[in-house]
């Protein structure tokens, strides 16, 4: 049952910003982690329960409409999820189909879960708290995910004690490679950022960034050919999802999706699907570990930035030429109507 949506109690966002954010799709779990048992997630301060029922993904508000007990404390039977307090059971479309204490009575119409649309894509479960009635916001797109010869890897989620906007801005930032990521792939002696120009798109903006900064792991024996120019293609899907396509030598490609799911204004759960067409013999656990290490290198910067919130008024922070993507990001958010500081 789709009800009129409103910011939850104790919401950490400004109400207008929350309502705008609620119109977009965000990942809330890895598909491989969701089974029949109810699983907890939080999106935009809204507590959610996620589970599969007869093969279908269900995302609902984590509260029993009878007496408000979290359904994540309950369990599932063949015909639905069961509240642990009075045994009320909710089946397809979140409709109550059993009241153990009154088995012969008509079930009240109000006994419905508040459910949200759910989609399974890129190894993730996505939901939208307030889909538009006329034009449904599309899911972000990920290059090469469905292409022949590409391996699909969905990394475990990564929690950050910071705002999703700050985390995404860091993903777009090419000037910090030589300072933060030298233990993984970057060169501390290659600090200069060549010119680049973001181009506006219907979903946000894209950037083709050419440089001599390689992307092989620092521990790897092989490197790119001398003088090789690496192309990094960023696609920013406002407000919080970006993809990075890295053109390795030859036809080798690596695509990383940075999907920052806003748990609250100060907490983010990162999801990172990866597609690649080389090193297919490398165990996925090694890919998970390398990806985790790269994001871990960013953690201290994202979690200690002040202000925690992302200023959309460009006059409130100083900027350098390498910041063209972060400036485009802030302008894009402002164009969508988000508040000057984006959050409370």
Coordinates of C-alpha atoms in Angstrom, one line a residue:
X1 CA 0.0 0.0 0.0
X2 CA 1.5 3.3 -1.1
X3 CA 0.8 6.0 1.4
X4 CA 1.5 9.7 1.3
X5 CA 5.1 10.0 2.3
X6 CA 6.5 12.5 4.8
X7 CA 9.8 12.9 6.6
X8 CA 10.1 10.4 9.5
X9 CA 10.3 11.5 13.1
X10 CA 13.8 12.8 14.1
X11 CA 14.7 13.4 10.5
X12 CA 18.2 14.8 10.1
X13 CA 17.5 16.6 6.8
X14 CA 15.6 19.8 6.1
X15 CA 12.0 18.7 5.2
X16 CA 12.1 20.2 1.7
X17 CA 15.5 18.5 1.0
X18 CA 14.2 15.2 2.4
X19 CA 11.2 15.3 0.1
X20 CA 13.4 16.0 -3.0
X21 CA 15.8 13.2 -2.0
X22 CA 12.9 10.8 -1.5
X23 CA 12.0 11.0 -5.2
X24 CA 15.3 9.2 -6.2
X25 CA 16.3 5.5 -6.2
X26 CA 18.9 4.3 -3.8
X27 CA 20.4 0.8 -3.1
X28 CA 19.5 -0.5 0.4
X29 CA 21.1 -4.0 0.3
X30 CA 23.0 -6.5 -1.8
X31 CA 20.7 -8.8 -3.6
X32 CA 22.7 -11.8 -2.4
X33 CA 22.2 -10.8 1.2
X34 CA 18.3 -10.7 1.0
X35 CA 16.4 -13.9 1.5
X36 CA 13.1 -14.8 3.2
X37 CA 14.2 -13.6 6.6
X38 CA 13.3 -10.0 7.3
X39 CA 16.4 -7.7 7.0
X40 CA 16.8 -4.2 8.4
X41 CA 18.0 -1.2 6.4
X42 CA 17.7 2.6 6.9
X43 CA 17.3 5.1 4.1
X44 CA 16.9 8.9 4.7
X45 CA 16.2 8.2 8.4
X46 CA 13.4 5.8 7.4
X47 CA 13.6 2.4 9.0
X48 CA 12.9 -0.3 6.4
X49 CA 12.4 -4.1 6.4
X50 CA 13.5 -6.0 3.3
X51 CA 12.7 -9.6 2.4
X52 CA 11.6 -12.0 -0.4
X53 CA 8.1 -13.3 -0.6
X54 CA 7.3 -16.0 -3.2
X55 CA 10.3 -14.7 -5.2
X56 CA 9.3 -11.1 -5.1
X57 CA 11.4 -8.4 -3.3
X58 CA 9.4 -6.5 -0.6
X59 CA 10.6 -3.2 0.9
X60 CA 8.4 -1.8 3.5
X61 CA 8.4 0.5 6.5
X62 CA 9.7 -1.5 9.5
X63 CA 6.7 -1.1 11.6
X64 CA 3.6 -3.2 12.2
X65 CA 0.5 -1.1 11.6
X66 CA -1.2 -2.7 14.6
X67 CA 1.1 -1.7 17.6
X68 CA 4.2 -0.4 16.0
X69 CA 6.6 -3.3 16.6
X70 CA 9.5 -3.6 14.1
X71 CA 8.8 -6.4 11.7
X72 CA 12.5 -7.1 11.6
X73 CA 12.0 -8.7 15.0
X74 CA 9.6 -11.1 13.3
X75 CA 9.9 -14.0 10.9
X76 CA 8.5 -15.3 7.7
X77 CA 6.0 -18.1 6.9
X78 CA 5.0 -19.3 3.5
X79 CA 2.2 -16.8 3.2
X80 CA 3.9 -13.7 4.6
X81 CA 5.9 -12.0 7.3
X82 CA 4.8 -12.4 10.9
X83 CA 4.8 -9.7 13.6
X84 CA 6.3 -11.2 16.8
X85 CA 4.0 -9.3 19.1
X86 CA 0.5 -10.6 18.2
X87 CA 1.3 -12.9 15.2
X88 CA -0.4 -10.7 12.6
X89 CA 0.8 -11.9 9.2
X90 CA 1.3 -9.7 6.1
X91 CA 1.3 -11.3 2.6
X92 CA 1.4 -10.0 -1.0
X93 CA 1.2 -6.2 -1.4
X94 CA 1.7 -5.9 2.4
X95 CA -1.9 -6.8 3.1
X96 CA -2.7 -8.5 6.4
X97 CA -4.0 -12.1 5.8
X98 CA -4.2 -13.4 9.3
X99 CA -5.1 -12.2 12.8
X100 CA -4.6 -15.2 15.2
X101 CA -6.7 -13.7 18.0
X102 CA -9.7 -13.1 15.7
X103 CA -9.5 -15.8 13.0
X104 CA -13.2 -15.5 12.0
X105 CA -13.4 -11.7 11.7
X106 CA -13.0 -9.4 8.7
X107 CA -9.5 -8.0 8.5
X108 CA -9.6 -4.1 8.8
X109 CA -8.6 -2.3 5.6
X110 CA -6.0 -0.3 7.5
X111 CA -4.0 -3.4 8.3
X112 CA -1.5 -2.8 5.5
X113 CA 2.2 -2.4 5.5
X114 CA 3.6 0.8 3.9
X115 CA 5.5 -0.7 1.0
X116 CA 7.9 1.0 -1.4
X117 CA 8.8 0.0 -5.0
X118 CA 11.7 -2.4 -5.3
X119 CA 14.1 -3.2 -8.2
X120 CA 17.0 -5.6 -8.4
X121 CA 19.9 -4.3 -10.5
X122 CA 23.7 -4.4 -10.5
X123 CA 23.5 -7.0 -7.7
X124 CA 21.7 -4.6 -5.5
X125 CA 18.2 -4.0 -4.2
X126 CA 17.0 -0.4 -5.0
X127 CA 14.0 1.5 -3.6
X128 CA 12.4 4.9 -3.9
X129 CA 10.5 6.3 -0.9
X130 CA 8.4 8.8 -2.9
X131 CA 8.2 7.9 -6.6
X132 CA 6.6 10.6 -8.8
X133 CA 3.2 9.9 -10.1
X134 CA 3.9 11.0 -13.6
X135 CA 7.6 10.6 -14.4
X136 CA 9.3 8.0 -12.4
X137 CA 13.0 8.8 -11.8
X138 CA 15.2 6.3 -13.6
X139 CA 17.8 4.1 -12.0
X140 CA 21.4 5.2 -12.6
X141 CA 23.0 3.4 -15.5
X142 CA 26.2 1.3 -15.3
X143 CA 28.4 0.9 -18.5
X144 CA 29.4 -2.6 -19.6
X145 CA 27.5 -4.4 -16.8
X146 CA 25.5 -6.5 -19.3
X147 CA 28.2 -6.7 -22.0
X148 CA 29.6 -10.1 -23.1
X149 CA 33.0 -10.9 -21.6
X150 CA 32.5 -8.7 -18.5
X151 CA 32.6 -10.1 -15.0
X152 CA 30.1 -8.6 -12.5
X153 CA 31.2 -8.2 -8.9
X154 CA 29.1 -6.6 -6.2
X155 CA 31.3 -5.6 -3.2
X156 CA 30.1 -5.8 0.4
X157 CA 28.6 -2.5 1.6
X158 CA 31.0 0.1 3.3
X159 CA 29.7 2.4 6.0
X160 CA 30.9 6.0 6.3
X161 CA 30.2 8.3 9.2
X162 CA 29.6 11.3 6.9
X163 CA 27.2 12.9 4.5
X164 CA 26.7 11.1 1.1
X165 CA 27.3 14.4 -0.7
X166 CA 30.8 14.7 0.7
X167 CA 31.6 11.1 -0.1
X168 CA 30.4 11.4 -3.7
X169 CA 32.3 14.6 -4.2
X170 CA 35.5 12.8 -3.1
X171 CA 34.8 10.0 -5.6
X172 CA 34.8 12.7 -8.4
X173 CA 37.9 14.4 -7.1
X174 CA 41.0 13.6 -9.2
X175 CA 43.4 15.9 -7.3
X176 CA 43.6 13.7 -4.2
X177 CA 44.9 10.6 -5.9
X178 CA 48.6 11.6 -5.3
X179 CA 48.0 12.3 -1.6
X180 CA 45.5 9.7 -0.4
X181 CA 45.8 6.7 -2.8
X182 CA 49.5 6.1 -3.1
X183 CA 49.3 2.8 -1.2
X184 CA 46.9 1.4 -3.8
X185 CA 47.3 2.8 -7.3
X186 CA 48.4 6.5 -7.4
X187 CA 51.9 8.0 -7.9
X188 CA 53.0 10.6 -5.2
X189 CA 55.2 12.3 -7.8
X190 CA 52.4 12.7 -10.3
X191 CA 50.3 15.5 -8.7
X192 CA 49.4 17.8 -11.6
X193 CA 45.8 17.7 -12.7
X194 CA 45.4 18.3 -16.5
X195 CA 42.5 20.4 -17.7
X196 CA 39.1 18.8 -18.1
X197 CA 35.6 20.0 -18.7
X198 CA 32.4 18.5 -17.2
X199 CA 29.5 18.4 -19.7
X200 CA 25.9 18.6 -18.5
X201 CA 23.7 15.6 -19.1
X202 CA 20.0 14.9 -18.5
X203 CA 21.0 12.9 -15.4
X204 CA 23.7 15.2 -14.1
X205 CA 27.0 15.6 -15.9
X206 CA 29.9 13.6 -17.4
X207 CA 33.6 14.1 -17.5
X208 CA 36.3 12.6 -19.7
X209 CA 39.6 13.0 -17.7
X210 CA 42.9 12.2 -19.4
X211 CA 46.1 11.9 -17.3
X212 CA 49.2 9.7 -16.9
X213 CA 48.1 8.5 -13.5
X214 CA 47.9 4.7 -13.8
X215 CA 45.4 2.4 -12.2
X216 CA 47.2 -0.8 -11.8
X217 CA 47.5 -1.8 -8.1
X218 CA 50.7 -0.5 -6.5
X219 CA 51.7 -4.1 -5.8
X220 CA 51.3 -5.3 -9.4
X221 CA 54.4 -6.0 -11.5
X222 CA 52.9 -4.7 -14.8
X223 CA 52.4 -1.0 -15.6
X224 CA 51.0 0.9 -18.6
X225 CA 53.2 1.5 -21.6
X226 CA 55.5 4.5 -21.3
X227 CA 53.6 7.8 -21.9
X228 CA 50.3 6.0 -21.8
X229 CA 47.4 8.4 -21.3
X230 CA 44.7 7.0 -19.1
X231 CA 41.1 7.9 -19.8
X232 CA 38.8 8.1 -16.8
X233 CA 35.1 8.7 -17.7
X234 CA 32.9 9.9 -14.8
X235 CA 29.1 9.9 -15.1
X236 CA 27.4 11.6 -12.2
X237 CA 23.8 10.7 -11.6
X238 CA 22.4 13.2 -9.2
X239 CA 22.1 13.2 -6.3
X240 CA 24.4 10.5 -5.0
X241 CA 25.5 7.9 -7.6
X242 CA 28.4 8.1 -9.9
X243 CA 30.2 5.6 -12.2
X244 CA 33.8 5.6 -13.2
X245 CA 34.9 3.8 -16.4
X246 CA 38.7 3.4 -16.5
X247 CA 40.3 2.7 -19.9
X248 CA 43.2 0.4 -19.4
X249 CA 45.7 -0.3 -22.2
X250 CA 44.2 -2.2 -25.1
X251 CA 40.5 -3.0 -24.8
X252 CA 40.6 -3.6 -21.0
X253 CA 38.0 -1.8 -19.1
X254 CA 37.1 -1.4 -15.4
X255 CA 33.8 0.2 -14.3
X256 CA 33.1 1.1 -10.7
X257 CA 29.8 2.4 -9.5
X258 CA 29.9 4.6 -6.4
X259 CA 26.3 4.4 -5.1
X260 CA 26.1 6.4 -1.8
X261 CA 22.9 5.5 0.0
X262 CA 22.0 8.2 2.5
X263 CA 21.2 6.4 5.8
X264 CA 20.9 9.9 7.4
X265 CA 22.5 13.3 6.9
X266 CA 25.5 12.0 8.8
X267 CA 25.7 8.4 7.8
X268 CA 26.2 6.8 4.4
X269 CA 26.2 3.2 3.3
X270 CA 28.3 2.7 0.2
X271 CA 27.6 0.1 -2.5
X272 CA 30.1 -0.6 -5.2
X273 CA 29.2 -2.9 -8.1
X274 CA 32.2 -3.5 -10.4
X275 CA 32.4 -4.7 -14.0
X276 CA 35.6 -5.7 -15.8
X277 CA 36.8 -7.7 -18.8
X278 CA 40.4 -8.5 -17.6
X279 CA 42.1 -10.4 -14.7
X280 CA 39.0 -12.6 -14.6
X281 CA 41.1 -15.3 -12.9
X282 CA 41.6 -13.1 -9.9
X283 CA 39.4 -14.2 -7.0
X284 CA 36.5 -11.8 -6.3
X285 CA 37.6 -11.8 -2.6
X286 CA 40.8 -10.0 -3.8
X287 CA 38.7 -7.5 -5.7
X288 CA 36.6 -6.9 -2.6
X289 CA 39.7 -6.3 -0.5
X290 CA 41.3 -3.9 -2.9
X291 CA 38.1 -1.9 -3.3
X292 CA 37.7 -1.8 0.4
X293 CA 41.2 -0.5 0.9
X294 CA 40.7 2.3 -1.6
X295 CA 37.5 3.5 0.1
X296 CA 39.2 3.1 3.5
X297 CA 41.9 5.5 2.4
X298 CA 39.2 8.1 1.8
X299 CA 37.4 7.6 5.1
X300 CA 39.4 10.0 7.3
X301 CA 39.0 12.8 4.8
X302 CA 35.2 12.3 4.4
X303 CA 34.4 11.8 8.0
X304 CA 36.4 14.8 9.3
X305 CA 35.4 17.5 6.7
X306 CA 33.8 20.6 8.1
X307 CA 31.2 21.6 7.6
X308 CA 29.8 18.1 7.5
X309 CA 27.2 19.3 5.2
X310 CA 27.9 20.2 1.5
X311 CA 27.7 24.0 0.9
X312 CA 26.0 24.6 -2.5
X313 CA 26.8 28.3 -2.4
X314 CA 30.2 28.3 -4.1
X315 CA 31.2 31.4 -2.1
X316 CA 31.3 29.5 1.1
X317 CA 34.4 27.5 0.3
X318 CA 37.6 28.2 -1.7
X319 CA 38.1 26.4 -5.0
X320 CA 41.0 25.5 -7.3
X321 CA 41.1 24.7 -11.0
X322 CA 41.1 20.9 -10.2
X323 CA 37.7 21.3 -8.7
X324 CA 35.7 21.6 -11.9
X325 CA 33.8 18.3 -11.2
X326 CA 32.9 19.2 -7.6
X327 CA 31.7 22.7 -8.8
X328 CA 29.6 21.0 -11.4
X329 CA 28.3 18.6 -8.7
X330 CA 27.3 21.5 -6.4
X331 CA 25.7 23.4 -9.3
X332 CA 23.7 20.4 -10.4
X333 CA 22.4 19.9 -6.9
X334 CA 21.4 23.5 -6.5
X335 CA 19.7 23.4 -9.9
X336 CA 17.5 20.6 -8.6
X337 CA 16.4 22.9 -5.8
X338 CA 18.3 21.6 -2.8
X339 CA 19.0 24.0 0.1
X340 CA 22.2 26.1 0.3
X341 CA 23.7 23.8 2.9
X342 CA 21.8 20.7 1.6
X343 CA 21.0 19.4 5.1
X344 CA 20.4 20.4 8.7

